[in-house]
Short mmCIF file of C-alpha atoms in Angstrom, two decimals:
data_model
loop_
_atom_site.label_atom_id
_atom_site.label_comp_id
_atom_site.label_asym_id
_atom_site.label_seq_id
_atom_site.Cartn_x
_atom_site.Cartn_y
_atom_site.Cartn_z
CA MET K 1 -17.22 8.00 -15.55
CA ASN K 2 -13.76 7.37 -17.04
CA TYR K 3 -11.89 4.24 -16.08
CA THR K 4 -9.20 1.87 -17.31
CA ARG K 5 -9.85 -1.86 -17.44
CA LEU K 6 -7.20 -4.24 -16.12
CA ASN K 7 -7.37 -7.68 -17.74
CA THR K 8 -6.51 -9.62 -14.62
CA ASN K 9 -8.13 -11.58 -11.84
CA THR K 10 -7.19 -11.11 -8.20
CA LEU K 11 -4.63 -8.31 -7.70
CA PHE K 12 -2.06 -8.71 -4.94
CA ALA K 13 -0.23 -5.75 -6.40
CA HIS K 14 1.68 -2.60 -5.68
CA VAL K 15 1.40 0.07 -8.36
CA PRO K 16 4.59 2.09 -9.07
CA PHE K 17 4.53 5.32 -11.06
CA PRO K 18 8.24 6.02 -11.86
CA ARG K 19 8.96 9.71 -12.46
CA LYS K 20 11.14 9.02 -15.48
CA ARG K 21 8.56 6.74 -17.06
CA ARG K 22 5.27 8.31 -18.04
CA ARG K 23 3.58 4.94 -18.41
CA GLU K 24 1.98 3.46 -15.31
CA SER K 25 3.26 -0.01 -14.35
CA ILE K 26 1.48 -2.54 -12.18
CA VAL K 27 3.07 -5.53 -10.48
CA ASP K 28 0.27 -8.09 -10.36
CA GLY K 29 0.35 -11.43 -8.56
CA LYS K 30 -2.32 -14.10 -8.90
CA MET K 31 -2.99 -16.94 -6.47
CA LYS K 32 -1.02 -20.05 -7.51
CA LYS K 33 0.12 -18.34 -10.70
CA MET K 34 2.95 -16.09 -11.84
CA PRO K 35 3.07 -12.38 -11.03
CA HIS K 36 2.85 -10.18 -14.07
CA PHE K 37 4.14 -6.76 -15.04
CA TRP K 38 1.57 -4.59 -16.81
CA LEU K 39 2.10 -1.40 -18.77
CA LEU K 40 -1.29 0.29 -18.79
CA GLU K 41 -0.41 2.45 -21.79
CA VAL K 42 0.15 -0.51 -24.10
CA SER K 43 -1.72 -3.23 -22.15
CA LYS K 44 1.11 -5.70 -22.55
CA GLU K 45 1.98 -8.44 -20.12
CA ARG K 46 5.43 -9.56 -19.07
CA VAL K 47 5.69 -12.76 -17.07
CA GLY K 48 7.76 -12.46 -13.90
CA LYS K 49 8.84 -14.72 -11.06
CA PRO K 50 6.72 -17.02 -8.80
CA LEU K 51 3.80 -15.57 -6.87
CA PHE K 52 4.12 -13.70 -3.60
CA TYR K 53 1.57 -11.81 -1.53
CA GLY K 54 3.53 -8.60 -0.94
CA LEU K 55 5.42 -6.75 -3.66
CA LYS K 56 7.27 -3.45 -3.45
CA ILE K 57 9.60 -1.64 -5.84
CA MET K 58 12.54 0.45 -4.60
CA ASP K 59 14.24 3.04 -6.82
CA THR K 60 12.46 1.54 -9.86
CA HIS K 61 14.79 -1.48 -10.06
CA LEU K 62 14.55 -3.55 -6.86
CA LEU K 63 11.46 -5.71 -6.36
CA LEU K 64 10.79 -6.94 -2.81
CA THR K 65 8.42 -9.89 -2.37
CA GLY K 66 7.12 -12.08 0.43
CA GLY K 67 4.43 -14.75 0.74
CA VAL K 68 3.37 -18.16 1.95
CA GLU K 69 6.90 -19.55 1.77
CA LYS K 70 7.88 -17.36 4.76
CA MET K 71 10.73 -15.89 2.74
CA LEU K 72 11.63 -12.39 1.56
CA ARG K 73 13.10 -12.12 -1.91
CA ILE K 74 14.78 -9.13 -3.55
CA PHE K 75 14.81 -9.11 -7.35
CA ASN K 76 16.95 -6.80 -9.47
CA LEU K 77 14.69 -5.76 -12.35
CA ASN K 78 17.74 -4.63 -14.33
CA ARG K 79 18.99 -8.23 -14.21
CA PRO K 80 15.87 -10.38 -14.72
CA ASP K 81 17.88 -13.58 -15.20
CA ALA K 82 19.83 -13.20 -11.95
CA PRO K 83 18.64 -15.18 -8.90
CA PRO K 84 17.01 -13.09 -6.15
CA ARG K 85 18.56 -12.31 -2.81
CA GLU K 86 16.69 -14.44 -0.26
CA VAL K 87 16.05 -13.68 3.40
CA ASP K 88 14.30 -16.43 5.34
CA LYS K 89 13.49 -16.90 9.07
CA SER K 90 10.06 -15.23 8.94
CA PRO K 91 7.94 -16.71 11.76
CA GLY K 92 4.90 -17.02 9.48
CA SER K 93 3.48 -16.46 6.01
CA ILE K 94 4.22 -12.89 4.95
CA ARG K 95 1.24 -10.54 4.52
CA THR K 96 2.89 -7.22 3.67
CA VAL K 97 6.37 -5.85 2.95
CA ALA K 98 7.90 -2.38 2.74
CA TRP K 99 11.32 -0.78 2.44
CA LEU K 100 12.36 1.43 5.36
CA HIS K 101 14.67 4.36 4.48
CA SER K 102 16.97 2.27 2.24
CA ASP K 103 17.30 -1.04 0.46
CA GLN K 104 19.11 -2.44 3.51
CA THR K 105 16.11 -2.34 5.84
CA ILE K 106 12.77 -4.11 5.37
CA LEU K 107 9.44 -4.11 7.21
CA SER K 108 7.21 -7.18 7.06
CA SER K 109 4.12 -8.57 8.77
CA CYS K 110 2.61 -12.05 8.93
CA THR K 111 -0.85 -13.25 7.97
CA ASP K 112 -1.62 -14.90 11.31
CA ILE K 113 0.86 -13.39 13.81
CA GLY K 114 0.73 -9.88 15.28
CA GLY K 115 3.51 -7.33 14.93
CA VAL K 116 5.68 -5.67 12.30
CA ARG K 117 9.21 -6.98 11.96
CA LEU K 118 12.22 -4.87 11.02
CA TRP K 119 14.84 -6.78 9.03
CA ASP K 120 18.51 -6.00 8.47
CA VAL K 121 19.10 -7.18 4.90
CA ARG K 122 22.85 -7.50 5.37
CA SER K 123 22.60 -9.93 8.29
CA GLY K 124 19.24 -11.42 7.32
CA ASN K 125 18.01 -11.05 10.89
CA ILE K 126 15.01 -9.45 12.59
CA VAL K 127 16.38 -6.57 14.66
CA GLN K 128 13.16 -4.99 15.97
CA THR K 129 9.47 -5.87 16.33
CA LEU K 130 6.61 -3.39 16.63
CA GLU K 131 4.10 -5.24 18.80
CA THR K 132 0.40 -5.40 17.90
CA LYS K 133 -2.42 -7.57 19.23
CA SER K 134 -3.77 -8.51 15.80
CA PRO K 135 -1.98 -9.41 12.56
CA VAL K 136 -0.93 -6.32 10.61
CA THR K 137 -2.62 -6.18 7.21
CA SER K 138 -1.02 -2.94 6.01
CA ALA K 139 2.28 -1.16 6.68
CA GLU K 140 3.31 2.09 4.99
CA VAL K 141 6.34 4.32 5.51
CA SER K 142 5.41 8.00 5.18
CA GLN K 143 6.89 9.97 2.31
CA ASP K 144 9.01 12.10 4.65
CA GLY K 145 10.28 8.99 6.45
CA ARG K 146 8.92 10.04 9.85
CA TYR K 147 6.10 7.56 10.41
CA ILE K 148 5.14 3.96 9.86
CA THR K 149 1.37 3.62 9.43
CA THR K 150 -0.12 0.21 10.27
CA ALA K 151 -3.58 -1.34 10.29
CA ASP K 152 -4.37 -4.25 12.58
CA GLY K 153 -7.77 -5.45 13.71
CA SER K 154 -9.92 -2.36 14.26
CA SER K 155 -7.06 0.06 14.92
CA VAL K 156 -4.73 2.30 12.93
CA LYS K 157 -1.36 3.02 14.51
CA PHE K 158 1.42 5.50 13.77
CA TRP K 159 4.97 4.62 14.80
CA ASP K 160 8.15 6.68 14.89
CA ALA K 161 10.07 5.35 11.89
CA ASN K 162 13.45 6.17 13.45
CA HIS K 163 13.03 5.20 17.11
CA PHE K 164 10.09 2.79 16.61
CA GLY K 165 7.95 4.04 19.49
CA LEU K 166 4.16 4.20 19.19
CA VAL K 167 3.10 7.80 18.41
CA LYS K 168 -0.68 7.48 17.98
CA SER K 169 -3.30 4.74 17.96
CA TYR K 170 -6.93 5.19 16.91
CA ASN K 171 -9.87 2.80 17.12
CA MET K 172 -11.76 2.55 13.83
CA PRO K 173 -15.51 2.09 13.26
CA CYS K 174 -14.91 -1.37 11.74
CA THR K 175 -12.19 -3.93 11.16
CA VAL K 176 -9.70 -2.17 8.88
CA GLU K 177 -7.33 -3.74 6.39
CA SER K 178 -5.38 -0.72 5.18
CA ALA K 179 -4.46 2.85 6.09
CA SER K 180 -2.41 5.63 4.49
CA LEU K 181 -1.10 8.98 5.74
CA GLU K 182 -1.53 12.09 3.56
CA PRO K 183 2.00 12.73 2.22
CA LYS K 184 2.19 16.50 1.73
CA PHE K 185 0.88 17.90 5.02
CA GLY K 186 0.50 14.73 7.10
CA ASN K 187 -2.58 16.08 8.85
CA ARG K 188 -5.04 13.39 7.82
CA PHE K 189 -5.17 9.73 6.96
CA ILE K 190 -7.46 7.31 5.16
CA ALA K 191 -8.59 3.84 6.17
CA GLY K 192 -10.67 1.10 4.57
CA GLY K 193 -12.01 -2.25 5.66
CA GLU K 194 -15.02 -4.46 6.18
CA ASP K 195 -17.74 -1.78 6.04
CA LEU K 196 -17.09 -1.14 2.28
CA TRP K 197 -16.31 2.56 2.85
CA VAL K 198 -13.18 4.70 2.57
CA HIS K 199 -12.89 6.88 5.68
CA VAL K 200 -10.86 10.09 6.01
CA PHE K 201 -9.68 11.03 9.52
CA ASP K 202 -7.84 13.91 11.17
CA PHE K 203 -4.33 12.76 12.10
CA HIS K 204 -4.13 14.81 15.30
CA SER K 205 -7.56 14.07 16.80
CA GLY K 206 -8.67 10.86 15.09
CA GLU K 207 -12.03 12.47 14.23
CA GLN K 208 -13.65 11.40 10.98
CA ILE K 209 -13.63 14.14 8.32
CA THR K 210 -15.53 12.42 5.53
CA CYS K 211 -16.60 9.00 4.31
CA ASN K 212 -16.58 7.82 0.68
CA LYS K 213 -19.14 5.23 -0.41
CA GLY K 214 -19.12 3.39 -3.71
CA HIS K 215 -17.46 -0.01 -3.30
CA HIS K 216 -19.61 -3.14 -3.25
CA GLY K 217 -17.22 -5.23 -1.19
CA PRO K 218 -14.73 -4.86 1.69
CA VAL K 219 -11.86 -2.44 1.04
CA HIS K 220 -8.51 -4.24 1.17
CA CYS K 221 -6.06 -1.46 0.30
CA VAL K 222 -5.95 2.36 0.35
CA ARG K 223 -3.09 4.69 -0.62
CA PHE K 224 -2.57 8.42 -1.21
CA SER K 225 -0.96 9.65 -4.41
CA PRO K 226 2.52 11.20 -4.01
CA MET K 227 1.24 14.79 -3.79
CA GLY K 228 -1.90 13.95 -1.82
CA LYS K 229 -4.25 15.33 -4.47
CA SER K 230 -6.02 11.98 -4.79
CA TYR K 231 -6.14 8.61 -3.13
CA ALA K 232 -6.98 5.11 -4.32
CA SER K 233 -8.92 2.23 -2.81
CA GLY K 234 -8.96 -1.42 -3.90
CA SER K 235 -11.84 -3.70 -3.00
CA GLU K 236 -13.26 -7.20 -2.94
CA ASP K 237 -15.56 -6.02 -5.74
CA GLY K 238 -12.66 -6.14 -8.23
CA THR K 239 -12.25 -2.38 -8.70
CA ILE K 240 -9.71 0.27 -7.81
CA ARG K 241 -11.39 3.63 -7.23
CA ILE K 242 -9.37 6.83 -7.40
CA TRP K 243 -10.89 9.54 -5.22
CA GLN K 244 -9.96 13.06 -6.25
CA THR K 245 -9.52 15.69 -3.56
CA SER K 246 -11.16 19.08 -3.84
CA PRO K 247 -9.36 22.45 -4.00
CA ALA K 248 -9.03 23.98 -0.55
CA THR K 249 -8.95 27.60 0.54
CA ALA K 250 -5.96 29.03 2.37
CA ASP K 251 -7.91 28.88 5.63
CA GLU K 252 -8.80 25.24 5.06
CA ASN K 253 -5.19 24.38 4.30
CA GLU K 254 -4.08 26.11 7.48
CA ALA K 255 -6.74 24.35 9.52
CA THR K 256 -6.51 20.84 8.11
CA GLY K 257 -3.46 20.65 5.91
CA ALA K 258 -5.31 18.46 3.39
CA ASN K 259 -8.36 18.32 1.19
CA GLY K 260 -11.72 16.59 1.30
CA ALA K 261 -12.94 14.16 -1.34
CA ALA K 262 -14.71 15.68 -4.32
CA GLY K 263 -15.12 12.83 -6.77
CA LYS K 264 -13.95 9.44 -7.89
CA VAL K 265 -12.62 7.70 -10.96
CA LYS K 266 -13.10 3.96 -11.15
CA VAL K 267 -10.29 1.73 -12.39
CA GLY K 268 -12.09 -1.54 -13.00
CA ALA K 269 -10.92 -5.10 -13.42
CA ASN K 270 -12.69 -7.30 -15.93
CA GLU K 271 -15.82 -9.25 -15.10
CA ALA K 272 -13.82 -12.28 -13.99
CA ALA K 273 -12.00 -10.33 -11.30
CA ARG K 274 -12.49 -11.46 -7.73
CA LYS K 275 -10.88 -8.88 -5.51
CA ILE K 276 -8.14 -6.29 -5.20
CA GLU K 277 -5.77 -7.30 -2.38
CA GLY K 278 -3.28 -4.45 -2.49
CA PHE K 279 -1.30 -1.90 -4.44
CA HIS K 280 1.30 0.81 -3.91
CA ILE K 281 1.78 4.23 -5.50
CA SER K 282 5.49 5.04 -5.49
CA LYS K 283 6.94 8.14 -3.85
CA ASP K 284 8.54 9.34 -7.09
CA GLY K 285 5.42 9.36 -9.22
CA PRO K 286 4.65 11.82 -12.02
CA ASN K 287 3.67 15.38 -11.22
CA GLU K 288 0.00 15.77 -10.40
CA GLY K 289 -1.92 18.47 -12.13
#
């Protein structure tokens, strides 16, 4: 089985694949240490700014972070010496962050408080809250900008990304930490959590399509690739597994709009790794073969 080793400990990272850059970059944050920028092609390390839990890159040059300081920070990667734009007033430690539609709107959730908060960057205020009973551990904006996918407790929810109403909510077979909507057809989604498995569900019915086994610890993050031909899962076991989707017939595409899992490629951390907390595959990644 082919895999790439990442010489790091705990990953709190989002993984961008810029279209104009053929090398894969990883933003990696370590507890009580500095986040690092990795180029997998050359395995070099560039030291960044202080640690945050959530990291997200917008248009390959804006880095959004949030963490225990209850503050959002926006770094301009083209100006590494410039101070970040800071947005405070978060009601709790920040668990996850995401851009919504533009670099003027941010989604965030807290580690111990339910709900997803919508921030106006210009005013620095929370303008909308998507209410949930449990803290939201994952929030993803769909590639077409229509849906916000969240995971909280044992449920996966889909919200209208423009009007912010709840569209669908499904109970999961276990406590889930992450979910991701298939980007090309939008007819299925993946979820991972405490049962160590990566589940694939039908978006319209909530029925399970398949279940991928292979991790040896809880799954903390799952994401589809930009074209939906594969999806990745990060786990407590210190590995990122990339699950390849199988070719589908025309009838299968018409019926499901997506593909079932056919195999996996393990991207492993070194033996000292503790767990993978999160990652992100950017919308403008390289073409998938």
